[in-house]
PDB file of C-alpha atoms in Angstrom:
ATOM      1  CA  MET A   1       2.142 -13.912   1.656  1.00 70.00           C
ATOM      2  CA  PHE A   2      -0.657 -11.616   2.735  1.00 75.00           C
ATOM      3  CA  HIS A   3      -0.390 -13.136   6.228  1.00 76.00           C
ATOM      4  CA  VAL A   4       3.238 -11.977   6.399  1.00 77.00           C
ATOM      5  CA  TRP A   5       2.340  -8.449   5.298  1.00 79.00           C
ATOM      6  CA  THR A   6      -0.593  -8.105   7.717  1.00 82.00           C
ATOM      7  CA  HIS A   7       1.585  -9.313  10.594  1.00 84.00           C
ATOM      8  CA  PHE A   8       4.398  -6.919   9.631  1.00 81.00           C
ATOM      9  CA  ALA A   9       1.983  -3.993   9.251  1.00 84.00           C
ATOM     10  CA  ASP A  10       0.350  -4.762  12.593  1.00 87.00           C
ATOM     11  CA  ILE A  11       3.669  -4.915  14.459  1.00 86.00           C
ATOM     12  CA  HIS A  12       4.845  -1.626  12.926  1.00 83.00           C
ATOM     13  CA  HIS A  13       1.455   0.121  13.214  1.00 85.00           C
ATOM     14  CA  ILE A  14       1.137   0.632   9.465  1.00 85.00           C
ATOM     15  CA  GLN A  15      -2.402   1.359   8.343  1.00 85.00           C
ATOM     16  CA  TYR A  16      -2.989   0.007   4.846  1.00 85.00           C
ATOM     17  CA  TRP A  17      -5.808  -0.826   2.496  1.00 84.00           C
ATOM     18  CA  THR A  18      -6.074  -3.005  -0.580  1.00 82.00           C
ATOM     19  CA  VAL A  19      -6.234  -1.448  -4.037  1.00 81.00           C
ATOM     20  CA  TYR A  20      -6.349  -2.188  -7.755  1.00 81.00           C
ATOM     21  CA  GLY A  21      -6.925  -5.830  -8.692  1.00 79.00           C
ATOM     22  CA  THR A  22      -6.706  -6.910  -5.065  1.00 79.00           C
ATOM     23  CA  LEU A  23      -9.632  -4.675  -4.164  1.00 78.00           C
ATOM     24  CA  VAL A  24     -11.615  -5.916  -7.162  1.00 81.00           C
ATOM     25  CA  CYS A  25     -11.024  -9.501  -5.987  1.00 79.00           C
ATOM     26  CA  TYR A  26     -12.219  -8.592  -2.500  1.00 78.00           C
ATOM     27  CA  VAL A  27     -15.402  -6.998  -3.813  1.00 79.00           C
ATOM     28  CA  GLN A  28     -16.137  -9.865  -6.211  1.00 79.00           C
ATOM     29  CA  ARG A  29     -14.904 -12.894  -4.256  1.00 76.00           C
ATOM     30  CA  ARG A  30     -14.025 -11.762  -0.713  1.00 75.00           C
ATOM     31  CA  GLY A  31     -10.521 -13.096  -1.324  1.00 73.00           C
ATOM     32  CA  LEU A  32      -7.569 -13.479  -3.656  1.00 74.00           C
ATOM     33  CA  LEU A  33      -7.708 -14.967  -7.116  1.00 73.00           C
ATOM     34  CA  PRO A  34      -5.757 -18.245  -7.130  1.00 70.00           C
ATOM     35  CA  HIS A  35      -3.706 -17.228 -10.186  1.00 71.00           C
ATOM     36  CA  ASP A  36      -2.990 -13.653  -9.031  1.00 70.00           C
ATOM     37  CA  LEU A  37       0.698 -13.280  -8.160  1.00 71.00           C
ATOM     38  CA  ASP A  38       0.532  -9.886  -6.497  1.00 79.00           C
ATOM     39  CA  ILE A  39      -1.326  -7.974  -3.822  1.00 83.00           C
ATOM     40  CA  GLY A  40      -1.666  -4.204  -4.011  1.00 84.00           C
ATOM     41  CA  VAL A  41      -1.803  -2.081  -0.871  1.00 87.00           C
ATOM     42  CA  LEU A  42      -1.697   1.646  -0.202  1.00 86.00           C
ATOM     43  CA  ILE A  43      -0.087   3.144   2.892  1.00 86.00           C
ATOM     44  CA  LEU A  44       0.121   6.745   3.997  1.00 86.00           C
ATOM     45  CA  VAL A  45       3.440   8.216   2.919  1.00 83.00           C
ATOM     46  CA  GLN A  46       4.239   8.994   6.568  1.00 83.00           C
ATOM     47  CA  ASN A  47       4.418   5.230   7.171  1.00 82.00           C
ATOM     48  CA  THR A  48       6.984   4.565   4.442  1.00 79.00           C
ATOM     49  CA  GLU A  49       9.719   5.498   6.887  1.00 78.00           C
ATOM     50  CA  ASN A  50       8.796   2.290   8.736  1.00 77.00           C
ATOM     51  CA  LEU A  51       9.870   0.313   5.655  1.00 75.00           C
ATOM     52  CA  ILE A  52      13.251   1.963   5.014  1.00 69.00           C
ATOM     53  CA  PRO A  53      15.237   0.220   7.797  1.00 66.00           C
ATOM     54  CA  PHE A  54      14.176  -3.165   6.458  1.00 62.00           C
ATOM     55  CA  SER A  55      15.541  -2.546   2.979  1.00 58.00           C
ATOM     56  CA  ASP A  56      19.114  -2.835   4.229  1.00 54.00           C
ATOM     57  CA  ALA A  57      18.909  -4.533   7.606  1.00 46.00           C
ATOM     58  CA  TYR A  58      16.698  -7.519   6.922  1.00 45.00           C
ATOM     59  CA  PHE A  59      15.534  -7.677   3.332  1.00 47.00           C
ATOM     60  CA  SER A  60      18.270  -7.022   0.816  1.00 46.00           C
ATOM     61  CA  SER A  61      17.109  -7.244  -2.779  1.00 52.00           C
ATOM     62  CA  SER A  62      18.383 -10.822  -2.927  1.00 53.00           C
ATOM     63  CA  GLN A  63      16.171 -11.675   0.062  1.00 46.00           C
ATOM     64  CA  GLY A  64      12.992 -10.277  -1.310  1.00 49.00           C
ATOM     65  CA  ILE A  65      12.307  -6.598  -0.740  1.00 48.00           C
ATOM     66  CA  ASN A  66      13.278  -3.732  -2.959  1.00 49.00           C
ATOM     67  CA  PHE A  67      12.253  -0.124  -3.241  1.00 50.00           C
ATOM     68  CA  VAL A  68      11.462   1.039  -6.746  1.00 52.00           C
ATOM     69  CA  ALA A  69       9.908   4.436  -7.383  1.00 54.00           C
ATOM     70  CA  PRO A  70       7.108   5.121  -7.000  1.00 58.00           C
ATOM     71  CA  ASN A  71       6.468   2.036  -4.868  1.00 65.00           C
ATOM     72  CA  ALA A  72       8.092  -0.663  -2.753  1.00 70.00           C
ATOM     73  CA  ARG A  73       7.758  -4.345  -3.503  1.00 69.00           C
ATOM     74  CA  PHE A  74       7.887  -7.112  -0.914  1.00 68.00           C
ATOM     75  CA  ILE A  75       8.741 -10.351  -2.744  1.00 68.00           C
ATOM     76  CA  HIS A  76       8.522 -13.996  -1.706  1.00 66.00           C
ATOM     77  CA  ARG A  77      11.297 -15.472  -3.851  1.00 66.00           C
ATOM     78  CA  GLU A  78      10.278 -19.135  -3.568  1.00 71.00           C
ATOM     79  CA  LEU A  79       6.586 -18.646  -4.290  1.00 70.00           C
ATOM     80  CA  HIS A  80       7.122 -15.810  -6.807  1.00 69.00           C
ATOM     81  CA  LEU A  81       4.447 -13.737  -5.079  1.00 72.00           C
ATOM     82  CA  HIS A  82       4.786 -10.091  -4.193  1.00 77.00           C
ATOM     83  CA  ILE A  83       3.072  -7.220  -2.474  1.00 81.00           C
ATOM     84  CA  ASP A  84       3.177  -3.853  -4.193  1.00 83.00           C
ATOM     85  CA  ILE A  85       3.226  -1.159  -1.521  1.00 84.00           C
ATOM     86  CA  TRP A  86       2.095   2.195  -2.880  1.00 82.00           C
ATOM     87  CA  PRO A  87       2.452   5.394  -0.834  1.00 83.00           C
ATOM     88  CA  ILE A  88      -0.421   7.861  -0.746  1.00 84.00           C
ATOM     89  CA  TYR A  89      -0.351  11.431   0.526  1.00 82.00           C
ATOM     90  CA  ASP A  90      -3.031  12.922   2.764  1.00 82.00           C
ATOM     91  CA  TYR A  91      -2.724  16.182   0.843  1.00 77.00           C
ATOM     92  CA  HIS A  92      -2.107  17.210  -2.753  1.00 76.00           C
ATOM     93  CA  PRO A  93       1.629  17.931  -3.200  1.00 73.00           C
ATOM     94  CA  ASN A  94       0.864  20.813  -5.564  1.00 73.00           C
ATOM     95  CA  GLN A  95      -1.382  22.476  -2.976  1.00 71.00           C
ATOM     96  CA  LEU A  96       0.264  25.094  -0.790  1.00 67.00           C
ATOM     97  CA  ARG A  97       0.251  24.029   2.852  1.00 64.00           C
ATOM     98  CA  SER A  98       0.091  27.630   4.026  1.00 63.00           C
ATOM     99  CA  THR A  99      -3.208  28.281   2.304  1.00 63.00           C
ATOM    100  CA  THR A 100      -6.328  28.688   4.411  1.00 66.00           C
ATOM    101  CA  LYS A 101      -8.460  26.686   1.980  1.00 68.00           C
ATOM    102  CA  ILE A 102      -6.962  23.229   2.272  1.00 67.00           C
ATOM    103  CA  ILE A 103      -8.919  20.601   0.392  1.00 69.00           C
ATOM    104  CA  LYS A 104      -8.952  17.251   2.206  1.00 77.00           C
ATOM    105  CA  THR A 105      -7.698  14.760  -0.338  1.00 81.00           C
ATOM    106  CA  LEU A 106      -5.654  11.617  -0.782  1.00 84.00           C
ATOM    107  CA  THR A 107      -3.174  11.830  -3.621  1.00 83.00           C
ATOM    108  CA  GLU A 108      -1.393   8.963  -5.275  1.00 82.00           C
ATOM    109  CA  TYR A 109       1.626   9.079  -7.564  1.00 76.00           C
ATOM    110  CA  SER A 110       0.622   6.875 -10.490  1.00 74.00           C
ATOM    111  CA  ARG A 111       2.709   4.408 -12.469  1.00 71.00           C
ATOM    112  CA  SER A 112       2.901   7.059 -15.170  1.00 78.00           C
ATOM    113  CA  TYR A 113       4.294   9.539 -12.602  1.00 77.00           C
ATOM    114  CA  GLU A 114       1.216  11.744 -12.407  1.00 81.00           C
ATOM    115  CA  TRP A 115      -0.605  12.944  -9.290  1.00 84.00           C
ATOM    116  CA  ILE A 116      -4.054  11.379  -8.915  1.00 83.00           C
ATOM    117  CA  PRO A 117      -6.174  12.998  -6.188  1.00 83.00           C
ATOM    118  CA  SER A 118      -9.353  11.565  -4.697  1.00 82.00           C
ATOM    119  CA  PRO A 119     -11.655  12.864  -1.971  1.00 79.00           C
ATOM    120  CA  ILE A 120     -10.507  11.629   1.422  1.00 78.00           C
ATOM    121  CA  GLU A 121     -14.102  10.587   2.173  1.00 76.00           C
ATOM    122  CA  TRP A 122     -13.793   7.835  -0.445  1.00 74.00           C
ATOM    123  CA  THR A 123     -11.302   6.065   1.829  1.00 72.00           C
ATOM    124  CA  PHE A 124     -11.766   7.239   5.404  1.00 66.00           C
ATOM    125  CA  PRO A 125     -13.037   6.300   7.828  1.00 58.00           C
ATOM    126  CA  SER A 126     -11.761   2.844   6.984  1.00 67.00           C
ATOM    127  CA  LYS A 127     -12.620  -0.302   8.876  1.00 67.00           C
ATOM    128  CA  LYS A 128     -11.005  -3.684   9.303  1.00 70.00           C
ATOM    129  CA  CYS A 129     -12.312  -6.554   7.232  1.00 64.00           C
ATOM    130  CA  VAL A 130     -11.612 -10.224   6.617  1.00 66.00           C
ATOM    131  CA  PHE A 131      -9.779 -10.909   3.348  1.00 60.00           C
ATOM    132  CA  SER A 132      -9.070 -14.508   2.306  1.00 61.00           C
ATOM    133  CA  GLY A 133      -9.485 -15.503   5.941  1.00 67.00           C
ATOM    134  CA  ILE A 134      -7.031 -12.815   7.097  1.00 62.00           C
ATOM    135  CA  LYS A 135      -8.210 -10.025   9.378  1.00 65.00           C
TER     136      LYS A 135
END
């Protein structure tokens, strides 16, 4: 399943990084847990537009992709595996863009619908890695 996502993201130039339990697995085991049925990734919100055409054109909800706020979910129906795709903003939505003191941050919309900011330096610069044999 992760092979499919990495291929899709590469073709459509979507930068992503693993998060939540998937990231914990990478740090602890350098791969996926055998019993884990999902993979969590973050993408910059600007890249979500690359996913929209596929919701109708290629992946109707019966075929395995649906878009549920605040994230999208890419589902492999036969294997019952899925990738949770979470958007992240490269600014804080409550911060005025016209201000001269812009704080560099990444901000995520949580499952409880709250903004969670983090310093951009915690994530970038990112680098490619090998995860469960997938680069």
